mmCIF file of C-alpha atoms in Angstrom:
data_model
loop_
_atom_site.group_PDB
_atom_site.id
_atom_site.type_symbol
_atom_site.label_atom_id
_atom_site.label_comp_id
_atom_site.label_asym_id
_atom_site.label_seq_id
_atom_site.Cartn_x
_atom_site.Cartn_y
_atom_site.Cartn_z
ATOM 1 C CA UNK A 1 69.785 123.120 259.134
ATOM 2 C CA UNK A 2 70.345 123.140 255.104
ATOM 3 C CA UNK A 3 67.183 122.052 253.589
ATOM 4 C CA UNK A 4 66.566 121.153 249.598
ATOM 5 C CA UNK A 5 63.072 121.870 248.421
ATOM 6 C CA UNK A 6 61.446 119.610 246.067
ATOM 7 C CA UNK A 7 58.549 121.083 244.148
ATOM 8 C CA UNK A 8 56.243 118.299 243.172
ATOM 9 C CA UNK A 9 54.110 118.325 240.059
ATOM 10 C CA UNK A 10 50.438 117.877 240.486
ATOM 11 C CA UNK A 11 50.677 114.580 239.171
ATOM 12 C CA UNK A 12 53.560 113.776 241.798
ATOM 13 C CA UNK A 13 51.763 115.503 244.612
ATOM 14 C CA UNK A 14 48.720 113.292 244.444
ATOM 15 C CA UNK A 15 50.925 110.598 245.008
ATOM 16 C CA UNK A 16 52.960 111.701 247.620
ATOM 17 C CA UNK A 17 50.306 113.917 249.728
ATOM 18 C CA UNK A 18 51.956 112.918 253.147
ATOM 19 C CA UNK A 19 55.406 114.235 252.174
ATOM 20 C CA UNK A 20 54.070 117.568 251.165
ATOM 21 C CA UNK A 21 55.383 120.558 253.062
ATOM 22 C CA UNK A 22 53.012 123.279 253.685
ATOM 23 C CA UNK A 23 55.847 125.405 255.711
ATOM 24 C CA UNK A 24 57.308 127.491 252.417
ATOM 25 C CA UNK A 25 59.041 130.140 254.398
ATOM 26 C CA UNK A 26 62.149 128.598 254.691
ATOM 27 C CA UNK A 27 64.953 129.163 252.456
ATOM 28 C CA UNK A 28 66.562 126.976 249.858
ATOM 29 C CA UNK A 29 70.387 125.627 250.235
ATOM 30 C CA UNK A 30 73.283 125.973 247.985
ATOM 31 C CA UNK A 31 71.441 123.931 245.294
ATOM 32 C CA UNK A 32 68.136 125.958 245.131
ATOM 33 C CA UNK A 33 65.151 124.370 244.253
ATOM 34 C CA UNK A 34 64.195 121.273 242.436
ATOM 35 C CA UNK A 35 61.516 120.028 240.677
ATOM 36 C CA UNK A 36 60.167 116.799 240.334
ATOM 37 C CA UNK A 37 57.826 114.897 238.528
ATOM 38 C CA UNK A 38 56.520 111.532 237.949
ATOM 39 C CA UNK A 39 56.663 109.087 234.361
ATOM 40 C CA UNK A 40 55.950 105.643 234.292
ATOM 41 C CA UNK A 41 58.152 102.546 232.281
ATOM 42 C CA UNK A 42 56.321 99.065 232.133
ATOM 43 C CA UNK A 43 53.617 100.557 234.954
ATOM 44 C CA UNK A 44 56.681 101.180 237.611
ATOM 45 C CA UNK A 45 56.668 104.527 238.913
ATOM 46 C CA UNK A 46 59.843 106.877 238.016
ATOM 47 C CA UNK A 47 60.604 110.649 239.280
ATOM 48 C CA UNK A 48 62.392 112.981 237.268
ATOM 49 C CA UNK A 49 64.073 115.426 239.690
ATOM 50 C CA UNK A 50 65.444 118.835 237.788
ATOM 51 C CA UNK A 51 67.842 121.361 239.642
ATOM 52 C CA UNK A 52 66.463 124.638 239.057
ATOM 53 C CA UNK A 53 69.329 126.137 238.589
ATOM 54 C CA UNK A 54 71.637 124.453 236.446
ATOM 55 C CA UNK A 55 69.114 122.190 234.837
ATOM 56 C CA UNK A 56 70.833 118.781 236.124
ATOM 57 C CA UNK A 57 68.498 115.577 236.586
ATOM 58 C CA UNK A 58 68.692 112.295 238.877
ATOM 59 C CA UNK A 59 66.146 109.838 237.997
ATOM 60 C CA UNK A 60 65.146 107.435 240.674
ATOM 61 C CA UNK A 61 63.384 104.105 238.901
ATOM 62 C CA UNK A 62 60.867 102.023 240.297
ATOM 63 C CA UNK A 63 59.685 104.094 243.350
ATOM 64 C CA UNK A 64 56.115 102.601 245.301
ATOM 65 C CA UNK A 65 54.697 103.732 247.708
ATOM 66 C CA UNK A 66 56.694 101.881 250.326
ATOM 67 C CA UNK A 67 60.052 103.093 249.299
ATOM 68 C CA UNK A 68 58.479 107.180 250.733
ATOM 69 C CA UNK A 69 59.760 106.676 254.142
ATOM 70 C CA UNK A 70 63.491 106.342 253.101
ATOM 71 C CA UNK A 71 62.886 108.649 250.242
ATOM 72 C CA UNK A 72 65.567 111.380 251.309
ATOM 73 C CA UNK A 73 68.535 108.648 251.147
ATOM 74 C CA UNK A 74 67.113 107.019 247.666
ATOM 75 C CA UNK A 75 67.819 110.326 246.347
ATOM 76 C CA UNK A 76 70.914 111.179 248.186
ATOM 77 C CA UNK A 77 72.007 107.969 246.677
ATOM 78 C CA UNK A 78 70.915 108.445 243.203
ATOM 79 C CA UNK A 79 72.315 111.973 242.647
ATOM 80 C CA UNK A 80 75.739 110.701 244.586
ATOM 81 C CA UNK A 81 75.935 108.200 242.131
ATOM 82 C CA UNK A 82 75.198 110.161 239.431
ATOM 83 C CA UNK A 83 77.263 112.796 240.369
ATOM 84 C CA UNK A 84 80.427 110.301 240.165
ATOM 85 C CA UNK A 85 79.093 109.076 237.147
ATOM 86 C CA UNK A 86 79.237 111.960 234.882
ATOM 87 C CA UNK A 87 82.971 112.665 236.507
ATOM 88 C CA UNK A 88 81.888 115.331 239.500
ATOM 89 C CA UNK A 89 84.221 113.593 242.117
ATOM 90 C CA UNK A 90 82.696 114.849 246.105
ATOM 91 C CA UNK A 91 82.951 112.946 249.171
ATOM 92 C CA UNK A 92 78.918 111.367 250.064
ATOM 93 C CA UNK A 93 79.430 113.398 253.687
ATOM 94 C CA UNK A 94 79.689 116.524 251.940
ATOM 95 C CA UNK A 95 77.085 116.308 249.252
ATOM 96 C CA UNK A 96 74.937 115.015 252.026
ATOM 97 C CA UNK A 97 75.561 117.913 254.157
ATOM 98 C CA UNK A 98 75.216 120.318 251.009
ATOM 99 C CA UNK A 99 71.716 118.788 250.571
ATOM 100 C CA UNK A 100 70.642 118.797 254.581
ATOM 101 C CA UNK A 101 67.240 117.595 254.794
ATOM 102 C CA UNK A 102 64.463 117.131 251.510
ATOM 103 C CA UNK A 103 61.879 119.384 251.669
ATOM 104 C CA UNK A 104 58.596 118.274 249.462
ATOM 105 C CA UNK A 105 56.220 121.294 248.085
ATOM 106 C CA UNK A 106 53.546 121.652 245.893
ATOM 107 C CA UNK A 107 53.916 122.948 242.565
ATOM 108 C CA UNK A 108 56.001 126.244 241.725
ATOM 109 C CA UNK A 109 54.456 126.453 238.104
ATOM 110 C CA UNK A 110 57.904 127.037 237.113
ATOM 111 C CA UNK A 111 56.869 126.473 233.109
ATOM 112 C CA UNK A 112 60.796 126.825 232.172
ATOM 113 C CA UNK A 113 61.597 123.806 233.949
ATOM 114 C CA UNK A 114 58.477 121.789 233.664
ATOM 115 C CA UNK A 115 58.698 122.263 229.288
ATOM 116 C CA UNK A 116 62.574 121.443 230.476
ATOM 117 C CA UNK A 117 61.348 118.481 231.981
ATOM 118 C CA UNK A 118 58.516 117.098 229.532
ATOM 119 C CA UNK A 119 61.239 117.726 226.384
ATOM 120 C CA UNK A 120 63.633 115.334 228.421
ATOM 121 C CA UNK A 121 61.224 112.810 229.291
ATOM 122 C CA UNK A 122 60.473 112.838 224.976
ATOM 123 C CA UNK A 123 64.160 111.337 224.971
ATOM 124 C CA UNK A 124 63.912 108.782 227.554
ATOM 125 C CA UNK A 125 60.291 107.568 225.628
ATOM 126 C CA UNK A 126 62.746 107.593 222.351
ATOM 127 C CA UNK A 127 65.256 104.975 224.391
ATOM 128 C CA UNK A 128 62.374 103.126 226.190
ATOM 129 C CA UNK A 129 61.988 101.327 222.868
ATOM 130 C CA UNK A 130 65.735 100.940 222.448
ATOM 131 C CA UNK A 131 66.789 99.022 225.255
ATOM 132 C CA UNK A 132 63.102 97.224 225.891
ATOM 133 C CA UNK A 133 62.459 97.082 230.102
ATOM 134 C CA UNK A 134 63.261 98.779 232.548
ATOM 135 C CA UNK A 135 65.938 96.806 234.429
ATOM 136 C CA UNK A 136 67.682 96.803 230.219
ATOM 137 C CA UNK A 137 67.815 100.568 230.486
ATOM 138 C CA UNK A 138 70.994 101.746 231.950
ATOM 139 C CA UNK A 139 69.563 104.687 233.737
ATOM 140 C CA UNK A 140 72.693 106.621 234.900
ATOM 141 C CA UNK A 141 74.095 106.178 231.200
ATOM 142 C CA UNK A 142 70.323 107.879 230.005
ATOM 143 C CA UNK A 143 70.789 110.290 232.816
ATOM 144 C CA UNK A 144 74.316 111.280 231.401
ATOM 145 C CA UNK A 145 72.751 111.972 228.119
ATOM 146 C CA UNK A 146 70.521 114.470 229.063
ATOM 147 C CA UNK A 147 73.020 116.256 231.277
ATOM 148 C CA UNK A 148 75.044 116.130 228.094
ATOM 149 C CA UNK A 149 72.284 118.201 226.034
ATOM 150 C CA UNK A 150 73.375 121.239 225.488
ATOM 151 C CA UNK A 151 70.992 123.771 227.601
ATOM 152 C CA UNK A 152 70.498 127.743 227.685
ATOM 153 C CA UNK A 153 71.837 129.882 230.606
ATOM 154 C CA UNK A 154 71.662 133.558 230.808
ATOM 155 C CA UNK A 155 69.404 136.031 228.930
ATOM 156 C CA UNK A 156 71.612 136.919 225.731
ATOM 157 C CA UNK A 157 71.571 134.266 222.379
ATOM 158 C CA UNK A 158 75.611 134.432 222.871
ATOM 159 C CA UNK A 159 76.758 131.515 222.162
ATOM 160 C CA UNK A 160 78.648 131.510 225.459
ATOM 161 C CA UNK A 161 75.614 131.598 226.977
ATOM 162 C CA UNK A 162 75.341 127.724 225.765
ATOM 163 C CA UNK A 163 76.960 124.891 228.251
ATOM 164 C CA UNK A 164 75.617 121.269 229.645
ATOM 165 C CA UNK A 165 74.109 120.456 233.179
ATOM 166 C CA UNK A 166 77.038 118.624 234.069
ATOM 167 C CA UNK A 167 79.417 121.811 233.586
ATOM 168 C CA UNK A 168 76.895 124.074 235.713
ATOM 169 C CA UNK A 169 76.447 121.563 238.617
ATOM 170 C CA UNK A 170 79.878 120.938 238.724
ATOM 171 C CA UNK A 171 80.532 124.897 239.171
ATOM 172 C CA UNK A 172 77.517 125.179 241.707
ATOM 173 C CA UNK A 173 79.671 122.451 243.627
ATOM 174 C CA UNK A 174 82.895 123.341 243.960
ATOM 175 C CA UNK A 175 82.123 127.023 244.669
#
């Protein structure tokens, strides 16, 4: 069974203590890990989920505590539809087998992606006062943007070393 682990940030955790994982033995699928974390527009809960690897987000808006249950297909949903928006074509039965089953941990203290993270959610506060609410804020169009930054792979300053999250999840993808 493919599993995706989620690493939670402590803020995150607190709020989702019953989908925590303690079982961390098991290992991660094609995507490698993710980490999430939690920011709030008008008082509604949002997550910021991260891949790891090639720094792409999904943002699911609006989450309460209700919508935990069916928590694995929100975000199945929300990084299919992302996915297609930004132009990375896959049938949903594939990503969804890709993906397998969520997997929530506690916090890696992976400080790369968590300054990653905080730097990205700086832009979204920037458009928060452009577009006014929440439901005004065309998420997967925000999303786009920061897959669009450009981001740092590798461990030289080349300049090849320089590409976009879309670019690296598209290559992790069609592998």
């Amino acid at each position: 069974m493919t599993r995706t682990k989620i690493h939670t940030t402590k803020k995150l955790e607190k709020l989702v203590k019953k989908l925590i994982s303690t079982d961390q033995n098991s290992d991660c699928g094609k995507l490698g890990k993710w980490n999430a974390t939690v920011f709030y527009v008008e008082r509604k809960k949002c997550w910021l989920l991260t891949n790891g690897q090639t720094k792409y987000n999904v943002i699911l808006t609006d989450i309460k505590s209700s919508d935990l249950t069916s928590i694995e297909s929100i975000f199945k949903e929300a990084f299919y539809g992302q996915l297609v928006y930004d132009g990375i074509i896959l049938d949903f039965e594939l990503l969804d087998s890709i993906i397998g089953q969520l997997e929530f941990l506690s916090t890696d203290n992976d400080r790369k992606t968590t300054g990653f993270q905080n730097h990205r959610l700086q832009d979204l506060d920037w458009w928060k006062y452009e577009f006014g609410s929440l439901e005004n804020m065309p998420m997967k169009e925000l999303t786009n943007r920061i897959n669009m930054s450009p981001i740092h792979i590798g461990k030289s300053q080349k300049m090849s070393d320089y590409t976009d999250s879309i670019r690296e999840m598209k290559k992790l993808l069609t592998e």
